[in-house]
PDB file of C-alpha atoms and ligand atoms in Angstrom:
ATOM      1  CA  MET A   1     -13.416  13.152   1.997  1.00 97.00           C
ATOM      2  CA  ASN A   2     -10.466  12.276   4.214  1.00 98.00           C
ATOM      3  CA  ILE A   3      -8.505   9.348   2.839  1.00 98.00           C
ATOM      4  CA  LEU A   4      -5.876   7.440   4.816  1.00 98.00           C
ATOM      5  CA  MET A   5      -3.371   5.527   2.675  1.00 98.00           C
ATOM      6  CA  VAL A   6      -1.237   3.117   4.680  1.00 98.00           C
ATOM      7  CA  GLY A   7       2.266   1.810   3.907  1.00 98.00           C
ATOM      8  CA  ASP A   8       3.132  -1.915   3.748  1.00 98.00           C
ATOM      9  CA  ILE A   9       1.695  -3.784   6.754  1.00 98.00           C
ATOM     10  CA  VAL A  10       4.365  -6.153   8.132  1.00 98.00           C
ATOM     11  CA  GLY A  11       3.141  -9.221  10.039  1.00 98.00           C
ATOM     12  CA  ALA A  12       0.950  -9.393  13.142  1.00 97.00           C
ATOM     13  CA  PRO A  13       2.403  -6.213  14.705  1.00 97.00           C
ATOM     14  CA  GLY A  14       1.511  -4.315  11.526  1.00 98.00           C
ATOM     15  CA  ARG A  15      -2.020  -5.726  11.477  1.00 98.00           C
ATOM     16  CA  LYS A  16      -2.514  -4.731  15.114  1.00 97.00           C
ATOM     17  CA  ALA A  17      -1.191  -1.242  14.388  1.00 98.00           C
ATOM     18  CA  LEU A  18      -3.675  -0.865  11.551  1.00 98.00           C
ATOM     19  CA  ALA A  19      -6.588  -1.901  13.784  1.00 98.00           C
ATOM     20  CA  GLU A  20      -5.522   0.402  16.629  1.00 97.00           C
ATOM     21  CA  VAL A  21      -4.661   3.526  14.652  1.00 98.00           C
ATOM     22  CA  VAL A  22      -7.481   3.258  12.109  1.00 98.00           C
ATOM     23  CA  GLY A  23      -9.949   2.669  14.958  1.00 97.00           C
ATOM     24  CA  ARG A  24      -8.774   5.857  16.667  1.00 97.00           C
ATOM     25  CA  MET A  25      -8.770   7.934  13.470  1.00 97.00           C
ATOM     26  CA  ARG A  26     -12.201   6.756  12.412  1.00 97.00           C
ATOM     27  CA  SER A  27     -13.668   7.534  15.872  1.00 96.00           C
ATOM     28  CA  ALA A  28     -12.125  11.013  15.690  1.00 97.00           C
ATOM     29  CA  GLY A  29     -13.669  11.565  12.233  1.00 97.00           C
ATOM     30  CA  GLU A  30     -10.202  11.882  10.679  1.00 97.00           C
ATOM     31  CA  ALA A  31     -10.509   9.089   8.099  1.00 98.00           C
ATOM     32  CA  ASP A  32     -13.539   8.335   5.903  1.00 98.00           C
ATOM     33  CA  LEU A  33     -11.749   5.835   3.696  1.00 98.00           C
ATOM     34  CA  VAL A  34      -8.708   3.629   4.333  1.00 98.00           C
ATOM     35  CA  VAL A  35      -6.546   1.912   1.709  1.00 98.00           C
ATOM     36  CA  ALA A  36      -3.602  -0.175   2.908  1.00 98.00           C
ATOM     37  CA  ASN A  37      -0.806  -2.113   1.229  1.00 98.00           C
ATOM     38  CA  ALA A  38      -0.945  -5.668   2.630  1.00 98.00           C
ATOM     39  CA  GLU A  39       1.800  -7.454   0.656  1.00 98.00           C
ATOM     40  CA  ASN A  40       3.734  -8.302   3.865  1.00 98.00           C
ATOM     41  CA  ALA A  41       0.764  -8.854   6.205  1.00 98.00           C
ATOM     42  CA  ALA A  42       1.223 -12.649   6.524  1.00 98.00           C
ATOM     43  CA  GLY A  43       4.375 -12.937   8.655  1.00 97.00           C
ATOM     44  CA  GLY A  44       6.124 -10.561   6.219  1.00 97.00           C
ATOM     45  CA  LYS A  45       5.348 -12.705   3.178  1.00 97.00           C
ATOM     46  CA  GLY A  46       2.205 -12.008   1.186  1.00 98.00           C
ATOM     47  CA  LEU A  47      -1.381 -12.167   2.350  1.00 98.00           C
ATOM     48  CA  THR A  48      -4.006 -14.851   2.997  1.00 98.00           C
ATOM     49  CA  GLY A  49      -7.790 -14.688   2.658  1.00 98.00           C
ATOM     50  CA  PRO A  50      -8.428 -14.834   6.440  1.00 98.00           C
ATOM     51  CA  LEU A  51      -5.846 -12.092   7.100  1.00 98.00           C
ATOM     52  CA  ALA A  52      -7.363  -9.927   4.351  1.00 98.00           C
ATOM     53  CA  SER A  53     -10.794 -10.353   6.008  1.00 98.00           C
ATOM     54  CA  GLU A  54      -9.228  -9.392   9.352  1.00 98.00           C
ATOM     55  CA  LEU A  55      -7.801  -6.162   7.863  1.00 98.00           C
ATOM     56  CA  LEU A  56     -11.064  -5.287   6.105  1.00 98.00           C
ATOM     57  CA  LYS A  57     -12.979  -5.814   9.386  1.00 98.00           C
ATOM     58  CA  ALA A  58     -10.398  -3.694  11.228  1.00 98.00           C
ATOM     59  CA  GLY A  59     -11.286  -0.704   9.056  1.00 97.00           C
ATOM     60  CA  ALA A  60      -9.544  -0.951   5.673  1.00 98.00           C
ATOM     61  CA  ASN A  61     -11.907  -0.357   2.712  1.00 98.00           C
ATOM     62  CA  ALA A  62      -9.476  -1.800   0.171  1.00 98.00           C
ATOM     63  CA  LEU A  63      -6.107  -3.594   0.163  1.00 98.00           C
ATOM     64  CA  THR A  64      -3.331  -3.473  -2.413  1.00 99.00           C
ATOM     65  CA  LEU A  65      -0.383  -5.832  -2.961  1.00 98.00           C
ATOM     66  CA  GLY A  66       2.963  -5.856  -4.797  1.00 98.00           C
ATOM     67  CA  ASP A  67       5.903  -8.108  -5.633  1.00 98.00           C
ATOM     68  CA  HIS A  68       5.030 -10.380  -2.646  1.00 98.00           C
ATOM     69  CA  THR A  69       1.501 -11.069  -3.978  1.00 98.00           C
ATOM     70  CA  TRP A  70       2.006 -14.799  -4.611  1.00 98.00           C
ATOM     71  CA  ASP A  71       4.086 -15.639  -1.487  1.00 98.00           C
ATOM     72  CA  GLN A  72       1.050 -17.422   0.014  1.00 98.00           C
ATOM     73  CA  LYS A  73      -0.328 -19.838  -2.604  1.00 96.00           C
ATOM     74  CA  GLU A  74      -3.886 -19.729  -1.305  1.00 96.00           C
ATOM     75  CA  ILE A  75      -4.265 -16.023  -2.140  1.00 98.00           C
ATOM     76  CA  ALA A  76      -4.739 -16.776  -5.858  1.00 98.00           C
ATOM     77  CA  ALA A  77      -8.248 -18.209  -5.418  1.00 98.00           C
ATOM     78  CA  TYR A  78      -9.183 -15.507  -2.902  1.00 98.00           C
ATOM     79  CA  LEU A  79      -8.216 -12.726  -5.333  1.00 98.00           C
ATOM     80  CA  ASP A  80     -10.659 -14.180  -7.873  1.00 98.00           C
ATOM     81  CA  THR A  81     -13.568 -13.629  -5.463  1.00 97.00           C
ATOM     82  CA  ASP A  82     -15.491 -10.362  -5.283  1.00 96.00           C
ATOM     83  CA  VAL A  83     -13.348  -8.613  -2.653  1.00 97.00           C
ATOM     84  CA  PRO A  84     -11.709  -5.143  -2.648  1.00 98.00           C
ATOM     85  CA  VAL A  85      -8.268  -6.752  -2.502  1.00 98.00           C
ATOM     86  CA  ILE A  86      -6.200  -6.179  -5.631  1.00 98.00           C
ATOM     87  CA  ARG A  87      -2.804  -7.124  -7.093  1.00 98.00           C
ATOM     88  CA  PRO A  88      -0.770  -5.039  -9.545  1.00 98.00           C
ATOM     89  CA  ALA A  89      -2.738  -4.353 -12.763  1.00 98.00           C
ATOM     90  CA  ASN A  90       0.395  -4.808 -14.884  1.00 98.00           C
ATOM     91  CA  PHE A  91       0.968  -8.432 -13.878  1.00 98.00           C
ATOM     92  CA  ALA A  92       0.641 -10.801 -16.850  1.00 97.00           C
ATOM     93  CA  PRO A  93      -2.814 -10.858 -18.442  1.00 94.00           C
ATOM     94  CA  GLY A  94      -4.745 -13.933 -17.301  1.00 94.00           C
ATOM     95  CA  CYS A  95      -3.183 -14.263 -13.845  1.00 96.00           C
ATOM     96  CA  PRO A  96      -5.642 -14.448 -10.901  1.00 98.00           C
ATOM     97  CA  GLY A  97      -7.260 -11.375  -9.411  1.00 98.00           C
ATOM     98  CA  ARG A  98      -7.769  -7.808 -10.589  1.00 97.00           C
ATOM     99  CA  GLY A  99      -5.664  -4.653 -10.567  1.00 97.00           C
ATOM    100  CA  LEU A 100      -8.534  -2.273  -9.952  1.00 97.00           C
ATOM    101  CA  ALA A 101     -11.462  -2.151  -7.535  1.00 97.00           C
ATOM    102  CA  THR A 102     -14.185   0.423  -6.980  1.00 97.00           C
ATOM    103  CA  VAL A 103     -15.708   0.827  -3.519  1.00 98.00           C
ATOM    104  CA  ARG A 104     -18.412   3.229  -2.300  1.00 96.00           C
ATOM    105  CA  VAL A 105     -18.110   5.717   0.534  1.00 96.00           C
ATOM    106  CA  GLY A 106     -21.572   7.213   0.988  1.00 94.00           C
ATOM    107  CA  ALA A 107     -22.580   8.360  -2.496  1.00 94.00           C
ATOM    108  CA  THR A 108     -19.030   8.571  -3.831  1.00 97.00           C
ATOM    109  CA  GLY A 109     -17.328   5.888  -5.882  1.00 97.00           C
ATOM    110  CA  VAL A 110     -13.649   5.417  -5.112  1.00 98.00           C
ATOM    111  CA  THR A 111     -11.476   3.467  -7.542  1.00 98.00           C
ATOM    112  CA  VAL A 112      -8.226   1.974  -6.299  1.00 98.00           C
ATOM    113  CA  ILE A 113      -5.558   0.911  -8.817  1.00 98.00           C
ATOM    114  CA  ASN A 114      -2.419  -1.079  -7.955  1.00 98.00           C
ATOM    115  CA  LEU A 115       0.697  -1.026 -10.154  1.00 98.00           C
ATOM    116  CA  VAL A 116       4.182  -2.476  -9.781  1.00 98.00           C
ATOM    117  CA  GLY A 117       7.403  -0.894 -11.070  1.00 98.00           C
ATOM    118  CA  ARG A 118       9.911  -2.451 -13.468  1.00 98.00           C
ATOM    119  CA  VAL A 119      13.199  -0.864 -12.387  1.00 97.00           C
ATOM    120  CA  PHE A 120      15.247  -3.260 -10.175  1.00 97.00           C
ATOM    121  CA  MET A 121      12.193  -5.550  -9.999  1.00 97.00           C
ATOM    122  CA  ASP A 122      10.858  -8.684 -11.725  1.00 95.00           C
ATOM    123  CA  ALA A 123       9.614  -8.322 -15.308  1.00 96.00           C
ATOM    124  CA  THR A 124       6.018  -7.175 -15.721  1.00 98.00           C
ATOM    125  CA  ASP A 125       4.010  -5.313 -18.346  1.00 98.00           C
ATOM    126  CA  CYS A 126       4.527  -1.555 -18.657  1.00 98.00           C
ATOM    127  CA  PRO A 127       2.755   0.167 -15.719  1.00 98.00           C
ATOM    128  CA  PHE A 128       2.367   3.417 -17.692  1.00 98.00           C
ATOM    129  CA  ARG A 129       0.589   1.857 -20.672  1.00 98.00           C
ATOM    130  CA  VAL A 130      -1.534  -0.361 -18.419  1.00 98.00           C
ATOM    131  CA  VAL A 131      -2.759   2.493 -16.187  1.00 98.00           C
ATOM    132  CA  ASN A 132      -3.373   4.651 -19.248  1.00 98.00           C
ATOM    133  CA  ALA A 133      -5.622   1.959 -20.719  1.00 97.00           C
ATOM    134  CA  LEU A 134      -7.489   1.520 -17.408  1.00 97.00           C
ATOM    135  CA  LEU A 135      -8.152   5.266 -17.119  1.00 97.00           C
ATOM    136  CA  ASN A 136      -9.239   5.586 -20.758  1.00 96.00           C
ATOM    137  CA  ASP A 137     -11.820   2.858 -20.216  1.00 88.00           C
ATOM    138  CA  ALA A 138     -13.761   5.324 -18.069  1.00 72.00           C
ATOM    139  CA  ALA A 139     -16.932   3.246 -17.493  1.00 81.00           C
ATOM    140  CA  GLY A 140     -17.314   2.327 -13.840  1.00 89.00           C
ATOM    141  CA  LEU A 141     -14.453   4.457 -12.541  1.00 96.00           C
ATOM    142  CA  GLY A 142     -15.223   6.355  -9.332  1.00 97.00           C
ATOM    143  CA  ARG A 143     -14.919  10.131  -8.998  1.00 97.00           C
ATOM    144  CA  ILE A 144     -12.010   9.576  -6.628  1.00 98.00           C
ATOM    145  CA  ILE A 145      -9.122   7.511  -8.064  1.00 98.00           C
ATOM    146  CA  LEU A 146      -6.205   6.336  -5.904  1.00 98.00           C
ATOM    147  CA  VAL A 147      -3.094   4.700  -7.360  1.00 99.00           C
ATOM    148  CA  ASP A 148      -0.610   2.592  -5.345  1.00 99.00           C
ATOM    149  CA  MET A 149       2.601   2.492  -7.421  1.00 98.00           C
ATOM    150  CA  HIS A 150       4.571  -0.297  -5.739  1.00 98.00           C
ATOM    151  CA  ALA A 151       8.153   0.235  -6.888  1.00 98.00           C
ATOM    152  CA  GLU A 152      11.803   0.249  -5.893  1.00 98.00           C
ATOM    153  CA  ALA A 153      13.172   3.198  -7.890  1.00 98.00           C
ATOM    154  CA  THR A 154      12.205   6.687  -6.740  1.00 98.00           C
ATOM    155  CA  ALA A 155      12.417   8.107 -10.285  1.00 98.00           C
ATOM    156  CA  GLU A 156       9.924   5.578 -11.625  1.00 98.00           C
ATOM    157  CA  LYS A 157       7.435   6.630  -8.929  1.00 98.00           C
ATOM    158  CA  VAL A 158       8.114  10.359  -9.432  1.00 98.00           C
ATOM    159  CA  VAL A 159       7.479   9.987 -13.172  1.00 98.00           C
ATOM    160  CA  MET A 160       4.269   8.002 -12.581  1.00 98.00           C
ATOM    161  CA  GLY A 161       3.008  10.805 -10.314  1.00 98.00           C
ATOM    162  CA  ARG A 162       3.653  13.420 -12.991  1.00 98.00           C
ATOM    163  CA  TYR A 163       2.301  11.147 -15.745  1.00 98.00           C
ATOM    164  CA  LEU A 164      -1.046  10.823 -13.942  1.00 98.00           C
ATOM    165  CA  ASP A 165      -1.219  14.380 -12.549  1.00 98.00           C
ATOM    166  CA  GLY A 166      -4.714  15.795 -13.102  1.00 98.00           C
ATOM    167  CA  ARG A 167      -6.179  12.408 -14.067  1.00 98.00           C
ATOM    168  CA  VAL A 168      -6.308  10.790 -10.621  1.00 98.00           C
ATOM    169  CA  THR A 169      -6.796  11.958  -7.021  1.00 98.00           C
ATOM    170  CA  ALA A 170      -3.563  10.465  -5.665  1.00 99.00           C
ATOM    171  CA  VAL A 171      -0.447   8.542  -6.648  1.00 99.00           C
ATOM    172  CA  VAL A 172       1.381   7.060  -3.670  1.00 99.00           C
ATOM    173  CA  GLY A 173       4.475   4.888  -3.712  1.00 98.00           C
ATOM    174  CA  THR A 174       4.961   1.747  -1.607  1.00 98.00           C
ATOM    175  CA  HIS A 175       7.520  -1.112  -1.366  1.00 98.00           C
ATOM    176  CA  THR A 176      10.656   0.471   0.140  1.00 98.00           C
ATOM    177  CA  HIS A 177       9.118   0.611   3.666  1.00 98.00           C
ATOM    178  CA  VAL A 178      10.931   3.949   4.166  1.00 98.00           C
ATOM    179  CA  GLN A 179       8.711   7.027   4.237  1.00 98.00           C
ATOM    180  CA  THR A 180       9.799   9.936   2.031  1.00 98.00           C
ATOM    181  CA  SER A 181       9.270  13.615   2.854  1.00 98.00           C
ATOM    182  CA  ASP A 182       8.228  14.807  -0.628  1.00 98.00           C
ATOM    183  CA  GLU A 183       4.449  14.752  -0.136  1.00 98.00           C
ATOM    184  CA  THR A 184       2.850  17.424  -2.322  1.00 98.00           C
ATOM    185  CA  ILE A 185      -0.150  18.404  -4.393  1.00 98.00           C
ATOM    186  CA  LEU A 186       1.046  18.366  -8.018  1.00 98.00           C
ATOM    187  CA  PRO A 187       0.012  21.233 -10.357  1.00 98.00           C
ATOM    188  CA  GLY A 188      -2.954  19.295 -11.794  1.00 98.00           C
ATOM    189  CA  GLY A 189      -4.423  18.512  -8.353  1.00 98.00           C
ATOM    190  CA  THR A 190      -3.031  15.022  -7.727  1.00 99.00           C
ATOM    191  CA  ALA A 191      -1.702  14.225  -4.246  1.00 99.00           C
ATOM    192  CA  TYR A 192       1.711  12.556  -4.428  1.00 99.00           C
ATOM    193  CA  ILE A 193       4.343  10.933  -2.190  1.00 99.00           C
ATOM    194  CA  THR A 194       7.224   8.716  -3.327  1.00 98.00           C
ATOM    195  CA  ASP A 195       6.801   6.238  -0.448  1.00 98.00           C
ATOM    196  CA  LEU A 196       4.244   5.876   2.341  1.00 98.00           C
ATOM    197  CA  GLY A 197       6.636   3.974   4.627  1.00 98.00           C
ATOM    198  CA  MET A 198       5.573   0.883   6.564  1.00 98.00           C
ATOM    199  CA  THR A 199       3.249  -0.301   9.307  1.00 98.00           C
ATOM    200  CA  GLY A 200       4.835  -2.574  11.876  1.00 98.00           C
ATOM    201  CA  GLY A 201       7.886  -2.689  14.130  1.00 97.00           C
ATOM    202  CA  LYS A 202       9.873   0.445  13.222  1.00 96.00           C
ATOM    203  CA  ASN A 203      12.940  -0.324  15.367  1.00 95.00           C
ATOM    204  CA  SER A 204      14.032  -2.912  12.821  1.00 96.00           C
ATOM    205  CA  ALA A 205      15.364  -3.530   9.316  1.00 96.00           C
ATOM    206  CA  ILE A 206      12.266  -2.317   7.398  1.00 96.00           C
ATOM    207  CA  GLY A 207       9.983  -4.432   9.588  1.00 97.00           C
ATOM    208  CA  ARG A 208      12.253  -7.460  10.095  1.00 96.00           C
ATOM    209  CA  ASP A 209      14.122  -8.156  13.298  1.00 95.00           C
ATOM    210  CA  LEU A 210      17.520  -6.357  13.227  1.00 95.00           C
ATOM    211  CA  GLU A 211      19.479  -9.302  14.634  1.00 94.00           C
ATOM    212  CA  SER A 212      18.487 -11.727  11.853  1.00 92.00           C
ATOM    213  CA  VAL A 213      19.017  -9.215   9.027  1.00 95.00           C
ATOM    214  CA  THR A 214      22.380  -8.097  10.442  1.00 96.00           C
ATOM    215  CA  ALA A 215      23.511 -11.738  10.680  1.00 94.00           C
ATOM    216  CA  MET A 216      22.616 -12.296   7.016  1.00 95.00           C
ATOM    217  CA  LEU A 217      24.475  -9.160   5.887  1.00 96.00           C
ATOM    218  CA  LEU A 218      27.572 -10.019   7.939  1.00 97.00           C
ATOM    219  CA  THR A 219      27.804 -13.682   6.942  1.00 96.00           C
ATOM    220  CA  GLY A 220      26.054 -13.843   3.546  1.00 96.00           C
ATOM    221  CA  MET A 221      24.291 -16.951   4.824  1.00 95.00           C
ATOM    222  CA  PRO A 222      20.593 -17.569   4.238  1.00 90.00           C
ATOM    223  CA  THR A 223      18.752 -16.570   7.398  1.00 90.00           C
ATOM    224  CA  LYS A 224      15.124 -16.722   8.465  1.00 91.00           C
ATOM    225  CA  PHE A 225      14.017 -13.115   8.998  1.00 92.00           C
ATOM    226  CA  ARG A 226      11.754 -12.687  12.004  1.00 94.00           C
ATOM    227  CA  VAL A 227       9.092  -9.987  12.012  1.00 96.00           C
ATOM    228  CA  SER A 228       9.912  -7.121  14.363  1.00 95.00           C
ATOM    229  CA  ASN A 229       7.533  -6.106  17.121  1.00 95.00           C
ATOM    230  CA  LYS A 230       9.574  -3.145  18.388  1.00 95.00           C
ATOM    231  CA  ASP A 231       8.184   0.395  18.252  1.00 96.00           C
ATOM    232  CA  VAL A 232       5.026  -0.607  16.382  1.00 97.00           C
ATOM    233  CA  THR A 233       3.924   2.311  14.201  1.00 98.00           C
ATOM    234  CA  LEU A 234       1.534   3.071  11.348  1.00 98.00           C
ATOM    235  CA  GLU A 235       2.925   5.152   8.489  1.00 98.00           C
ATOM    236  CA  GLY A 236       1.146   6.628   5.496  1.00 98.00           C
ATOM    237  CA  VAL A 237      -0.565   9.823   4.391  1.00 98.00           C
ATOM    238  CA  LEU A 238      -3.886  11.545   4.986  1.00 98.00           C
ATOM    239  CA  ILE A 239      -5.318  13.070   1.832  1.00 98.00           C
ATOM    240  CA  GLU A 240      -8.179  15.536   1.687  1.00 98.00           C
ATOM    241  CA  ALA A 241     -10.107  15.162  -1.575  1.00 98.00           C
ATOM    242  CA  ASN A 242     -12.956  17.089  -3.163  1.00 98.00           C
ATOM    243  CA  GLU A 243     -15.732  14.605  -3.997  1.00 97.00           C
ATOM    244  CA  GLN A 244     -17.130  16.812  -6.791  1.00 97.00           C
ATOM    245  CA  THR A 245     -13.906  17.415  -8.709  1.00 98.00           C
ATOM    246  CA  GLY A 246     -11.922  14.321  -7.721  1.00 98.00           C
ATOM    247  CA  LYS A 247      -8.946  16.592  -6.990  1.00 98.00           C
ATOM    248  CA  ALA A 248      -6.828  16.440  -3.849  1.00 98.00           C
ATOM    249  CA  THR A 249      -6.722  19.608  -1.740  1.00 98.00           C
ATOM    250  CA  ALA A 250      -4.243  18.560   0.970  1.00 98.00           C
ATOM    251  CA  ILE A 251      -1.817  15.794   1.867  1.00 98.00           C
ATOM    252  CA  ARG A 252      -0.004  15.234   5.117  1.00 98.00           C
ATOM    253  CA  ARG A 253       2.341  12.507   6.322  1.00 98.00           C
ATOM    254  CA  VAL A 254       1.226  10.186   9.120  1.00 98.00           C
ATOM    255  CA  ARG A 255       3.618   8.381  11.494  1.00 98.00           C
ATOM    256  CA  GLU A 256       1.505   7.226  14.391  1.00 98.00           C
ATOM    257  CA  PRO A 257       2.724   4.942  17.211  1.00 97.00           C
ATOM    258  CA  ALA A 258       0.195   2.179  17.738  1.00 95.00           C
ATOM    259  CA  GLY A 259       0.613   2.270  21.510  1.00 89.00           C
ATOM    260  CA  ILE A 260       0.685  -1.507  21.842  1.00 79.00           C
ATOM    261  CA  ALA A 261       3.035  -3.716  23.810  1.00 74.00           C
ATOM    262  CA  GLU A 262       5.630  -5.837  22.029  1.00 70.00           C
ATOM    263  CA  THR A 263       4.087  -9.121  20.948  1.00 54.00           C
ATOM    264  CA  GLU A 264       5.598 -12.455  20.068  1.00 50.00           C
ATOM    265  CA  GLN A 265       3.262 -13.237  17.164  1.00 50.00           C
ATOM    266  CA  GLU A 266       4.156 -13.266  13.510  1.00 49.00           C
TER     267      GLU A 266
HETATM  268 FE1  FE2 B   1       7.260  -4.947  -2.247  1.00 57.40          FE
HETATM  269 FE1  FE2 B   2       6.661  -4.453   1.226  1.00 57.40          FE
END
């Protein structure tokens, strides 16, 4: 099974890039399953139900979130419906939504787990203990298990990859919007990368218009960050996984220009 995991989708340009690039890769038989981080899909801030539906129709099988999960208030009710759109599993117990979803690709069950880091981020439960408990409760888990570890600190993501090596098919990092070059298959057969990168306007400050971010950094004044539509690109990884063993056999970085004109939408 060829699995495309996509870095944080930023605004309308990012959503268009997902539709374009995933459409092409699916037609070429390059991607059987697509998981994308959508925490910045709504104008850079969170996700809404209609935008989640748009991304699922455009070819994503499941969507993950992160520290921007609650930016759009309406998402809370949507996450409580039966959709393959998940928020970090180590958010406080009792908050809306789920941190794990299992989808089917042909005869194979694929479980997607979302976690958020604790280093340089808001307080949450321990992602290591939470994922350990989820994996020990084996009932209903798919043969393929994909973990999106949404975190700031590289070391926290590196350690999560090693912690889960051999127990899951892939651990991929998200959140920094900057793709790392450390993709590898760990000794136990888990595909790993510290950060997938981002999907949106690359000629920017991690997806936001350079002019507005530069003005904020120079003046220290609060500034409205516009979403960039320059050099719209999809970033992530393609993972080849064995459906019998659940192990990854290959991982390669993806940085694919969407080939779309600059837009004015957010
Ligand atoms: Fe984030
Ligand atoms: Fe993000």
